[in-house]
DNA sequence: CTGTGTGAACCCATTCACAGCC
DNA sequence: GGCTGTGAATGGGTTCACACAG
């Protein structure tokens, strides 16, 4: 089954819904209504229903959505039902924070390889992974890693991306504040946290 | 002058344009065309022209946009022409990374106060700020800080937000993966980096 | 001839309203 | 009565085409 018709904006929200479901499942509720989920996440109920309608009826009128089934379905659509192994390149402050960030695990991600170019860091163990020399990055092929996370300075990002593509990575999360272009076959998502901060003052009262 | 009619999506892109201008200004080009800027950033030229058209003619037909003037104008609209002082709450891995992140400075942000609840960290100096006891957060009033950055565990985020609002903060950048609700007068932007990673597999070929 | 600025057309997403089901 | 699912309406953003300026 393909879900080609799910709008991008809906895909963008699915992880949010998933987060809501995963955290609310601690309440041991078997079902959850769109109104309840909307309340938890701070969005509109009809937006949620519309989004869910793109992949068919999982809700029961008068009752709501079965939390477990819906969770599984969303994971399947996002291809999170199979675990993903990622590699992190660059263990500066940001890289270290990413490595320690607990949020990845709940989506089934495992940062299985870590690289840096600083000889003082190479060989160090963080958690259960050992930092490897970035020069050995091209030898990543065959280690079943499909995702790359780039947390290196701007000037090196494209170069690292090229190597990642060469070794067969299929998706890149780029934390460097710059454009990266790669083969159309590889999806790149760039995050620049400063950009979000930069539009905050616009919405603040002029004081 | 008010810019009430600038669409939100355009506001979201303005920091991106600003980044492009700031970095390209190293080339010592006096003018830049929408095509050139689009190329650098990986977006459409007509999108850029349309966006710029919302705040009046800064371009010269046949030549392009004056980099300096345009930069100033965008900064003014985003209210980045006046500097902003921010406080960071939570100096874990993520907090430390934020503190060290150079990207904030180019937009004129200064992280002027830092708080944590870990007694081992309190009193430590990072860069040129000293970590203060989070219990003293309510005493922030009068220190000319208008922005708050939350990097604490999910359970404490709302509580910290409430205090920040009490001391008169006007905008919050929230890195905790949870909803925060505050007075409508305060703008909150929530960033959950795991959510972006979570939608990456969707776009990857099924292998 | 190059590149901006913008009305119009198009396309997509959000919102609404309500039929249908438990 | 409560809640889902969805066609229809609305609203907004993107894309286009082209008039106009240097």
CSV table of C-alpha atoms (C1' of nucleotides) in Angstrom, one decimal:
chain,number,residue,atom,x,y,z
A,1,UNK,CA,0.0,0.0,0.0
A,2,UNK,CA,1.3,3.5,-0.9
A,3,UNK,CA,0.3,6.7,0.7
A,4,UNK,CA,1.3,9.0,-2.1
A,5,UNK,CA,-1.7,11.3,-1.6
A,6,UNK,CA,-0.9,12.4,2.0
A,7,UNK,CA,-0.1,16.1,1.8
A,8,UNK,CA,3.3,17.2,2.9
A,9,UNK,CA,1.8,19.4,5.6
A,10,UNK,CA,0.1,16.4,7.1
A,11,UNK,CA,3.3,14.4,7.0
A,12,UNK,CA,4.9,17.3,8.9
A,13,UNK,CA,2.3,16.9,11.6
A,14,UNK,CA,2.3,13.2,11.9
A,15,UNK,CA,5.4,13.1,14.2
A,16,UNK,CA,3.6,15.5,16.5
A,17,UNK,CA,0.6,13.3,16.7
A,18,UNK,CA,2.8,10.4,17.3
A,19,UNK,CA,4.4,12.2,20.2
A,20,UNK,CA,1.0,13.0,21.6
A,21,UNK,CA,0.0,9.3,21.3
A,22,UNK,CA,3.2,8.0,22.8
A,23,UNK,CA,3.0,10.2,25.8
A,24,UNK,CA,-0.7,9.9,26.4
A,25,UNK,CA,-0.5,6.2,26.2
A,26,UNK,CA,0.9,6.3,29.7
A,27,UNK,CA,-2.6,7.1,30.8
A,28,UNK,CA,-3.6,3.6,29.9
A,29,UNK,CA,-6.5,4.9,27.9
A,30,UNK,CA,-7.5,2.5,25.2
A,31,UNK,CA,-9.0,5.2,23.0
A,32,UNK,CA,-8.5,8.8,22.5
A,33,UNK,CA,-10.8,11.3,20.7
A,34,UNK,CA,-9.6,13.9,18.3
A,35,UNK,CA,-10.7,16.6,20.7
A,36,UNK,CA,-8.6,15.2,23.5
A,37,UNK,CA,-5.6,14.7,21.4
A,38,UNK,CA,-6.0,18.2,20.0
A,39,UNK,CA,-6.2,19.6,23.5
A,40,UNK,CA,-2.9,17.9,24.5
A,41,UNK,CA,-1.1,19.2,21.4
A,42,UNK,CA,-2.6,22.6,21.1
A,43,UNK,CA,-4.1,22.1,17.6
A,44,UNK,CA,-7.6,21.9,16.1
A,45,UNK,CA,-9.7,18.7,16.3
A,46,UNK,CA,-10.9,18.9,12.7
A,47,UNK,CA,-7.4,19.3,11.5
A,48,UNK,CA,-6.5,16.0,13.2
A,49,UNK,CA,-9.6,14.2,11.8
A,50,UNK,CA,-8.8,15.5,8.3
A,51,UNK,CA,-5.2,14.4,8.5
A,52,UNK,CA,-6.2,11.0,9.7
A,53,UNK,CA,-8.8,10.7,7.0
A,54,UNK,CA,-6.1,10.6,4.4
A,55,UNK,CA,-5.2,7.1,5.4
A,56,UNK,CA,-8.5,5.6,6.1
A,57,UNK,CA,-10.9,5.0,9.0
A,58,UNK,CA,-9.2,4.1,12.2
A,59,UNK,CA,-11.6,5.8,14.4
A,60,UNK,CA,-14.8,4.6,15.9
A,61,UNK,CA,-17.7,7.2,15.9
A,62,UNK,CA,-18.8,8.0,19.4
A,63,UNK,CA,-15.6,6.5,20.9
A,64,UNK,CA,-12.5,7.9,19.2
A,65,UNK,CA,-9.3,6.3,18.0
A,66,UNK,CA,-7.7,3.2,19.3
A,67,UNK,CA,-4.4,4.5,20.6
A,68,UNK,CA,-2.3,1.4,19.8
A,69,UNK,CA,-3.7,0.8,16.3
A,70,UNK,CA,-3.3,4.5,15.4
A,71,UNK,CA,0.2,4.6,16.8
A,72,UNK,CA,1.2,1.6,14.7
A,73,UNK,CA,-0.4,3.0,11.6
A,74,UNK,CA,1.4,6.4,11.9
A,75,UNK,CA,4.7,4.6,12.5
A,76,UNK,CA,4.1,2.5,9.4
A,77,UNK,CA,3.4,5.5,7.2
A,78,UNK,CA,6.4,7.4,8.5
A,79,UNK,CA,8.4,4.2,8.0
A,80,UNK,CA,9.3,4.2,11.6
A,81,UNK,CA,8.0,0.7,12.1
A,82,UNK,CA,11.4,-0.6,11.0
A,83,UNK,CA,14.2,0.8,13.2
A,84,UNK,CA,16.7,3.2,11.7
A,85,UNK,CA,20.4,3.4,12.2
A,86,UNK,CA,21.9,6.8,11.9
A,87,UNK,CA,25.4,8.2,11.9
A,88,UNK,CA,26.4,11.5,13.4
A,89,UNK,CA,29.2,13.5,11.9
A,90,UNK,CA,30.7,16.2,14.1
A,91,UNK,CA,30.8,15.9,17.9
A,92,UNK,CA,31.1,19.5,18.9
A,93,UNK,CA,28.7,21.0,21.4
A,94,UNK,CA,25.7,20.5,19.1
A,95,UNK,CA,26.7,17.0,18.1
A,96,UNK,CA,27.2,16.0,21.7
A,97,UNK,CA,23.7,17.4,22.5
A,98,UNK,CA,22.2,15.4,19.7
A,99,UNK,CA,23.9,12.3,20.8
A,100,UNK,CA,22.5,12.7,24.3
A,101,UNK,CA,19.1,13.8,23.2
A,102,UNK,CA,16.6,11.2,24.4
A,103,UNK,CA,13.9,12.2,21.9
A,104,UNK,CA,15.3,10.1,19.1
A,105,UNK,CA,14.9,6.9,20.8
A,106,UNK,CA,11.1,7.1,21.1
A,107,UNK,CA,10.9,7.2,17.3
A,108,UNK,CA,13.1,4.2,17.0
A,109,UNK,CA,16.4,5.8,15.9
A,110,UNK,CA,19.7,4.5,16.9
A,111,UNK,CA,22.8,6.5,16.5
A,112,UNK,CA,25.1,3.7,15.6
A,113,UNK,CA,28.3,5.4,14.4
A,114,UNK,CA,29.9,8.7,15.3
A,115,UNK,CA,32.7,10.6,13.5
A,116,UNK,CA,34.8,13.6,14.2
A,117,UNK,CA,38.1,15.1,12.9
A,118,UNK,CA,39.5,16.1,16.2
A,119,UNK,CA,42.2,13.7,17.1
A,120,UNK,CA,41.6,14.3,20.8
A,121,UNK,CA,38.1,13.1,20.5
A,122,UNK,CA,38.7,10.1,18.2
A,123,UNK,CA,38.6,6.9,20.3
A,124,UNK,CA,36.6,8.4,23.1
A,125,UNK,CA,33.5,6.6,24.0
A,126,UNK,CA,30.2,8.4,24.5
A,127,UNK,CA,27.4,6.2,25.8
A,128,UNK,CA,27.9,3.0,23.9
A,129,UNK,CA,29.5,4.4,20.7
A,130,UNK,CA,33.1,5.2,20.0
A,131,UNK,CA,34.1,8.3,18.1
A,132,UNK,CA,35.8,7.3,14.9
A,133,UNK,CA,38.1,9.3,12.6
A,134,UNK,CA,36.1,11.2,10.0
A,135,UNK,CA,38.7,10.1,7.4
A,136,UNK,CA,37.2,6.6,7.8
A,137,UNK,CA,33.7,7.8,6.9
A,138,UNK,CA,33.9,6.4,3.4
A,139,UNK,CA,34.2,3.0,5.0
A,140,UNK,CA,30.7,3.1,6.4
A,141,UNK,CA,29.3,1.1,3.5
A,142,UNK,CA,27.8,-2.1,4.6
A,143,UNK,CA,27.1,-1.1,8.2
A,144,UNK,CA,23.4,-0.9,7.6
A,145,UNK,CA,23.1,2.8,8.3
A,146,UNK,CA,20.5,4.7,6.3
A,147,UNK,CA,20.5,8.1,7.9
A,148,UNK,CA,23.1,10.8,8.4
A,149,UNK,CA,23.2,13.7,10.8
A,150,UNK,CA,25.5,16.5,10.0
A,151,UNK,CA,26.7,18.7,12.8
A,152,UNK,CA,29.9,20.2,11.4
A,153,UNK,CA,30.9,23.8,10.6
A,154,UNK,CA,29.3,25.3,7.6
A,155,UNK,CA,32.3,25.0,5.4
A,156,UNK,CA,32.5,21.2,5.6
A,157,UNK,CA,28.9,20.3,5.4
A,158,UNK,CA,28.6,19.8,1.7
A,159,UNK,CA,31.8,17.7,1.6
A,160,UNK,CA,30.5,15.5,4.3
A,161,UNK,CA,27.1,15.2,2.6
A,162,UNK,CA,28.8,14.0,-0.6
A,163,UNK,CA,30.6,11.2,1.3
A,164,UNK,CA,27.4,10.2,3.0
A,165,UNK,CA,25.6,9.9,-0.3
A,166,UNK,CA,28.5,7.9,-1.6
A,167,UNK,CA,28.2,5.4,1.1
A,168,UNK,CA,24.6,4.9,0.4
A,169,UNK,CA,22.8,7.1,3.0
A,170,UNK,CA,19.2,7.9,2.0
A,171,UNK,CA,18.4,10.8,4.3
A,172,UNK,CA,20.3,13.6,5.8
A,173,UNK,CA,19.4,15.8,8.8
A,174,UNK,CA,21.6,18.9,8.4
A,175,UNK,CA,22.3,21.2,11.3
A,176,UNK,CA,24.7,23.4,9.4
A,177,UNK,CA,23.2,26.8,8.4
A,178,UNK,CA,23.7,26.3,4.7
A,179,UNK,CA,22.2,24.7,1.6
A,180,UNK,CA,23.3,21.2,0.7
A,181,UNK,CA,22.6,19.8,-2.6
A,182,UNK,CA,22.7,16.1,-3.4
A,183,UNK,CA,21.2,13.6,-5.7
A,184,UNK,CA,17.4,13.9,-5.9
A,185,UNK,CA,17.3,10.4,-4.5
A,186,UNK,CA,18.5,11.6,-1.1
A,187,UNK,CA,16.2,13.7,1.1
A,188,UNK,CA,17.8,16.5,3.0
A,189,UNK,CA,16.2,18.4,5.9
A,190,UNK,CA,18.0,21.4,7.2
A,191,UNK,CA,17.5,22.8,10.7
A,192,UNK,CA,18.9,26.1,11.7
A,193,UNK,CA,17.7,26.8,15.2
A,194,UNK,CA,18.8,30.4,15.0
A,195,UNK,CA,16.3,31.0,12.2
A,196,UNK,CA,13.4,30.2,14.5
A,197,UNK,CA,14.8,32.5,17.2
A,198,UNK,CA,15.2,35.2,14.5
A,199,UNK,CA,11.5,35.5,13.8
A,200,UNK,CA,10.5,35.6,17.4
A,201,UNK,CA,11.0,39.3,17.9
A,202,UNK,CA,8.6,40.0,14.9
A,203,UNK,CA,5.8,38.6,17.0
A,204,UNK,CA,6.7,40.4,20.2
A,205,UNK,CA,4.9,43.6,21.2
A,206,UNK,CA,7.0,46.6,20.4
A,207,UNK,CA,7.3,47.2,24.1
B,1,UNK,CA,5.2,52.0,9.7
B,2,UNK,CA,3.5,48.7,10.3
B,3,UNK,CA,3.9,45.6,8.2
B,4,UNK,CA,0.7,43.9,9.2
B,5,UNK,CA,0.1,42.4,5.8
B,6,UNK,CA,3.3,40.4,5.5
B,7,UNK,CA,2.2,36.7,5.3
B,8,UNK,CA,3.4,34.4,8.1
B,9,UNK,CA,5.1,32.2,5.5
B,10,UNK,CA,7.1,35.2,4.3
B,11,UNK,CA,8.1,36.1,7.8
B,12,UNK,CA,9.3,32.5,8.2
B,13,UNK,CA,11.5,32.9,5.2
B,14,UNK,CA,12.9,36.3,6.0
B,15,UNK,CA,15.6,34.9,8.4
B,16,UNK,CA,16.7,32.6,5.6
B,17,UNK,CA,17.1,35.5,3.2
B,18,UNK,CA,18.9,37.4,5.9
B,19,UNK,CA,21.3,34.6,6.3
B,20,UNK,CA,21.9,34.5,2.6
B,21,UNK,CA,22.6,38.3,2.5
B,22,UNK,CA,24.9,38.2,5.5
B,23,UNK,CA,27.0,35.4,4.1
B,24,UNK,CA,27.0,36.7,0.5
B,25,UNK,CA,28.0,40.2,1.6
B,26,UNK,CA,31.5,38.7,2.2
B,27,UNK,CA,31.7,38.7,-1.6
B,28,UNK,CA,31.8,42.5,-1.5
B,29,UNK,CA,29.0,42.6,-4.1
B,30,UNK,CA,27.0,45.8,-3.8
B,31,UNK,CA,23.9,44.3,-5.4
B,32,UNK,CA,22.4,40.9,-5.7
B,33,UNK,CA,19.6,39.7,-8.0
B,34,UNK,CA,16.7,37.5,-6.9
B,35,UNK,CA,18.1,34.8,-9.2
B,36,UNK,CA,21.5,34.8,-7.5
B,37,UNK,CA,20.1,34.8,-4.0
B,38,UNK,CA,17.7,32.1,-4.9
B,39,UNK,CA,20.5,30.0,-6.2
B,40,UNK,CA,22.5,30.4,-3.0
B,41,UNK,CA,19.6,29.4,-0.8
B,42,UNK,CA,17.9,26.9,-3.0
B,43,UNK,CA,14.6,28.5,-3.5
B,44,UNK,CA,12.6,30.2,-6.4
B,45,UNK,CA,13.5,33.7,-7.6
B,46,UNK,CA,9.9,34.7,-8.0
B,47,UNK,CA,9.2,33.6,-4.5
B,48,UNK,CA,11.8,36.0,-3.3
B,49,UNK,CA,10.5,38.8,-5.4
B,50,UNK,CA,7.0,38.3,-4.2
B,51,UNK,CA,8.2,38.2,-0.6
B,52,UNK,CA,10.1,41.4,-1.0
B,53,UNK,CA,7.2,43.1,-2.7
B,54,UNK,CA,5.3,43.0,0.5
B,55,UNK,CA,7.5,45.7,1.9
B,56,UNK,CA,8.0,47.9,-1.1
B,57,UNK,CA,10.4,48.5,-3.8
B,58,UNK,CA,14.0,47.9,-2.8
B,59,UNK,CA,15.2,46.5,-6.0
B,60,UNK,CA,16.4,48.2,-9.1
B,61,UNK,CA,15.2,46.7,-12.4
B,62,UNK,CA,18.1,45.4,-14.4
B,63,UNK,CA,20.4,45.5,-11.5
B,64,UNK,CA,19.0,43.7,-8.4
B,65,UNK,CA,18.8,44.6,-4.7
B,66,UNK,CA,21.2,46.7,-2.8
B,67,UNK,CA,22.6,44.2,-0.3
B,68,UNK,CA,23.1,46.7,2.5
B,69,UNK,CA,19.8,48.4,2.2
B,70,UNK,CA,17.9,45.2,1.9
B,71,UNK,CA,19.7,43.7,4.9
B,72,UNK,CA,18.8,46.7,7.0
B,73,UNK,CA,15.2,46.6,5.9
B,74,UNK,CA,14.7,42.9,6.7
B,75,UNK,CA,16.4,43.4,10.1
B,76,UNK,CA,14.0,46.2,10.8
B,77,UNK,CA,10.9,44.2,9.9
B,78,UNK,CA,12.1,41.3,12.1
B,79,UNK,CA,12.9,43.8,14.8
B,80,UNK,CA,16.4,42.6,14.8
B,81,UNK,CA,17.7,46.2,14.3
B,82,UNK,CA,17.6,46.6,18.0
B,83,UNK,CA,19.7,44.0,19.8
B,84,UNK,CA,17.9,41.4,22.0
B,85,UNK,CA,19.0,40.0,25.3
B,86,UNK,CA,18.0,36.5,26.1
B,87,UNK,CA,18.1,34.2,29.0
B,88,UNK,CA,18.7,30.5,28.8
B,89,UNK,CA,17.2,28.1,31.3
B,90,UNK,CA,18.7,24.7,31.6
B,91,UNK,CA,22.3,24.0,30.8
B,92,UNK,CA,22.3,20.3,30.0
B,93,UNK,CA,23.8,19.1,26.8
B,94,UNK,CA,21.3,21.0,24.6
B,95,UNK,CA,21.6,24.1,26.7
B,96,UNK,CA,25.4,24.1,26.5
B,97,UNK,CA,25.1,23.6,22.7
B,98,UNK,CA,22.8,26.6,22.4
B,99,UNK,CA,25.1,28.7,24.5
B,100,UNK,CA,28.0,27.9,22.2
B,101,UNK,CA,26.1,28.2,19.0
B,102,UNK,CA,27.6,31.0,17.0
B,103,UNK,CA,24.5,31.4,14.8
B,104,UNK,CA,22.7,33.6,17.3
B,105,UNK,CA,25.2,36.4,17.3
B,106,UNK,CA,24.7,37.1,13.6
B,107,UNK,CA,21.1,38.0,14.3
B,108,UNK,CA,22.1,40.3,17.1
B,109,UNK,CA,21.1,38.1,20.0
B,110,UNK,CA,23.0,38.1,23.3
B,111,UNK,CA,22.5,35.4,25.9
B,112,UNK,CA,22.9,37.5,28.9
B,113,UNK,CA,21.7,35.3,31.7
B,114,UNK,CA,21.9,31.5,32.3
B,115,UNK,CA,20.1,29.4,34.9
B,116,UNK,CA,20.2,25.8,36.0
B,117,UNK,CA,19.0,23.8,39.0
B,118,UNK,CA,22.1,21.6,39.4
B,119,UNK,CA,24.1,22.9,42.3
B,120,UNK,CA,27.3,21.6,40.7
B,121,UNK,CA,26.8,23.9,37.7
B,122,UNK,CA,25.7,27.0,39.6
B,123,UNK,CA,28.5,29.5,39.8
B,124,UNK,CA,30.4,28.0,36.8
B,125,UNK,CA,31.3,30.4,34.1
B,126,UNK,CA,30.7,29.5,30.5
B,127,UNK,CA,32.1,32.1,28.0
B,128,UNK,CA,31.3,35.3,29.7
B,129,UNK,CA,28.2,34.4,31.6
B,130,UNK,CA,27.9,32.7,35.0
B,131,UNK,CA,25.3,30.0,35.6
B,132,UNK,CA,22.8,31.2,38.3
B,133,UNK,CA,20.5,29.3,40.5
B,134,UNK,CA,17.1,28.7,38.8
B,135,UNK,CA,15.5,29.6,42.1
B,136,UNK,CA,16.6,33.1,41.4
B,137,UNK,CA,14.9,33.2,38.1
B,138,UNK,CA,12.0,35.3,39.4
B,139,UNK,CA,14.5,38.1,40.2
B,140,UNK,CA,15.3,38.6,36.5
B,141,UNK,CA,12.9,41.5,36.3
B,142,UNK,CA,14.7,44.8,35.4
B,143,UNK,CA,17.6,43.2,33.7
B,144,UNK,CA,16.4,44.2,30.2
B,145,UNK,CA,15.9,40.7,29.0
B,146,UNK,CA,13.0,40.2,26.6
B,147,UNK,CA,13.6,36.6,25.3
B,148,UNK,CA,13.6,33.3,27.0
B,149,UNK,CA,15.1,30.0,25.8
B,150,UNK,CA,13.9,26.9,27.6
B,151,UNK,CA,16.1,23.8,27.5
B,152,UNK,CA,14.8,21.9,30.5
B,153,UNK,CA,13.2,18.5,30.8
B,154,UNK,CA,9.6,18.2,29.6
B,155,UNK,CA,8.1,18.1,33.0
B,156,UNK,CA,9.5,21.5,34.1
B,157,UNK,CA,9.0,23.5,30.9
B,158,UNK,CA,5.6,24.9,31.7
B,159,UNK,CA,6.6,25.9,35.1
B,160,UNK,CA,9.7,27.7,33.8
B,161,UNK,CA,7.6,29.4,31.1
B,162,UNK,CA,5.2,30.7,33.8
B,163,UNK,CA,8.1,32.3,35.7
B,164,UNK,CA,9.5,33.8,32.5
B,165,UNK,CA,6.2,35.4,31.7
B,166,UNK,CA,6.0,36.7,35.2
B,167,UNK,CA,9.3,38.5,34.9
B,168,UNK,CA,8.1,40.2,31.7
B,169,UNK,CA,9.6,38.1,28.9
B,170,UNK,CA,7.9,38.7,25.6
B,171,UNK,CA,9.0,35.7,23.5
B,172,UNK,CA,10.0,32.1,24.3
B,173,UNK,CA,11.9,29.6,22.3
B,174,UNK,CA,11.0,26.2,23.7
B,175,UNK,CA,13.2,23.2,23.1
B,176,UNK,CA,11.2,20.9,25.3
B,177,UNK,CA,9.0,18.4,23.3
B,178,UNK,CA,5.7,19.6,24.8
B,179,UNK,CA,3.0,22.2,24.5
B,180,UNK,CA,3.4,25.4,26.5
B,181,UNK,CA,0.6,27.7,27.0
B,182,UNK,CA,1.0,31.2,28.2
B,183,UNK,CA,-0.8,34.6,27.9
B,184,UNK,CA,-1.6,35.5,24.3
B,185,UNK,CA,0.7,38.4,24.7
B,186,UNK,CA,3.8,36.1,24.7
B,187,UNK,CA,4.9,34.4,21.5
B,188,UNK,CA,6.1,30.8,21.9
B,189,UNK,CA,8.0,28.9,19.3
B,190,UNK,CA,8.6,25.2,20.0
B,191,UNK,CA,11.4,23.3,18.4
B,192,UNK,CA,11.6,19.5,18.6
B,193,UNK,CA,14.5,18.4,16.5
B,194,UNK,CA,13.4,14.8,16.8
B,195,UNK,CA,10.3,15.6,14.9
B,196,UNK,CA,12.2,16.6,11.9
B,197,UNK,CA,14.2,13.5,12.0
B,198,UNK,CA,11.0,11.5,12.4
B,199,UNK,CA,9.6,12.5,9.0
B,200,UNK,CA,12.9,11.9,7.1
B,201,UNK,CA,12.3,8.1,6.6
B,202,UNK,CA,9.0,8.9,4.9
B,203,UNK,CA,10.8,10.5,2.0
B,204,UNK,CA,13.5,7.9,1.7
B,205,UNK,CA,13.2,5.2,-0.9
B,206,UNK,CA,11.8,2.0,0.6
B,207,UNK,CA,15.2,0.4,-0.2
C,1,DC,C1',18.2,43.2,-22.7
C,2,DT,C1',18.1,42.3,-17.8
C,3,DG,C1',15.7,42.1,-13.7
C,4,DT,C1',12.0,44.0,-10.6
C,5,DG,C1',7.2,44.4,-9.1
C,6,DT,C1',2.5,42.7,-9.2
C,7,DG,C1',-2.2,41.4,-10.7
C,8,DA,C1',-4.2,37.1,-11.9
C,9,DA,C1',-4.5,32.2,-12.0
C,10,DC,C1',-3.7,28.3,-9.9
C,11,DC,C1',-3.0,25.1,-6.4
C,12,DC,C1',-3.1,23.5,-1.9
C,13,DA,C1',-4.4,23.5,3.0
C,14,DT,C1',-7.5,24.8,6.5
C,15,DT,C1',-12.0,25.3,8.1
C,16,DC,C1',-16.7,24.3,8.2
C,17,DA,C1',-21.0,21.7,8.3
C,18,DC,C1',-23.2,17.8,8.4
C,19,DA,C1',-24.3,12.9,7.2
C,20,DG,C1',-23.5,8.6,9.2
C,21,DC,C1',-22.3,5.4,12.8
C,22,DC,C1',-21.7,3.7,17.7
D,1,DG,C1',-25.6,12.1,22.6
D,2,DG,C1',-20.8,11.9,21.1
D,3,DC,C1',-17.5,11.4,17.7
D,4,DT,C1',-15.7,10.2,13.1
D,5,DG,C1',-15.2,11.0,8.2
D,6,DT,C1',-15.7,13.9,4.3
D,7,DG,C1',-17.5,16.8,0.5
D,8,DA,C1',-17.8,21.8,0.0
D,9,DA,C1',-16.4,26.4,1.0
D,10,DT,C1',-13.1,29.4,2.3
D,11,DG,C1',-8.7,31.4,2.6
D,12,DG,C1',-3.9,31.8,1.6
D,13,DG,C1',0.3,30.9,-0.6
D,14,DT,C1',2.7,29.8,-4.8
D,15,DT,C1',3.4,30.3,-9.5
D,16,DC,C1',3.0,32.6,-13.7
D,17,DA,C1',3.1,36.2,-17.1
D,18,DC,C1',4.0,40.4,-18.3
D,19,DA,C1',4.2,45.5,-17.8
D,20,DC,C1',7.6,48.6,-16.6
D,21,DA,C1',12.1,50.6,-15.3
D,22,DG,C1',17.1,51.0,-15.8
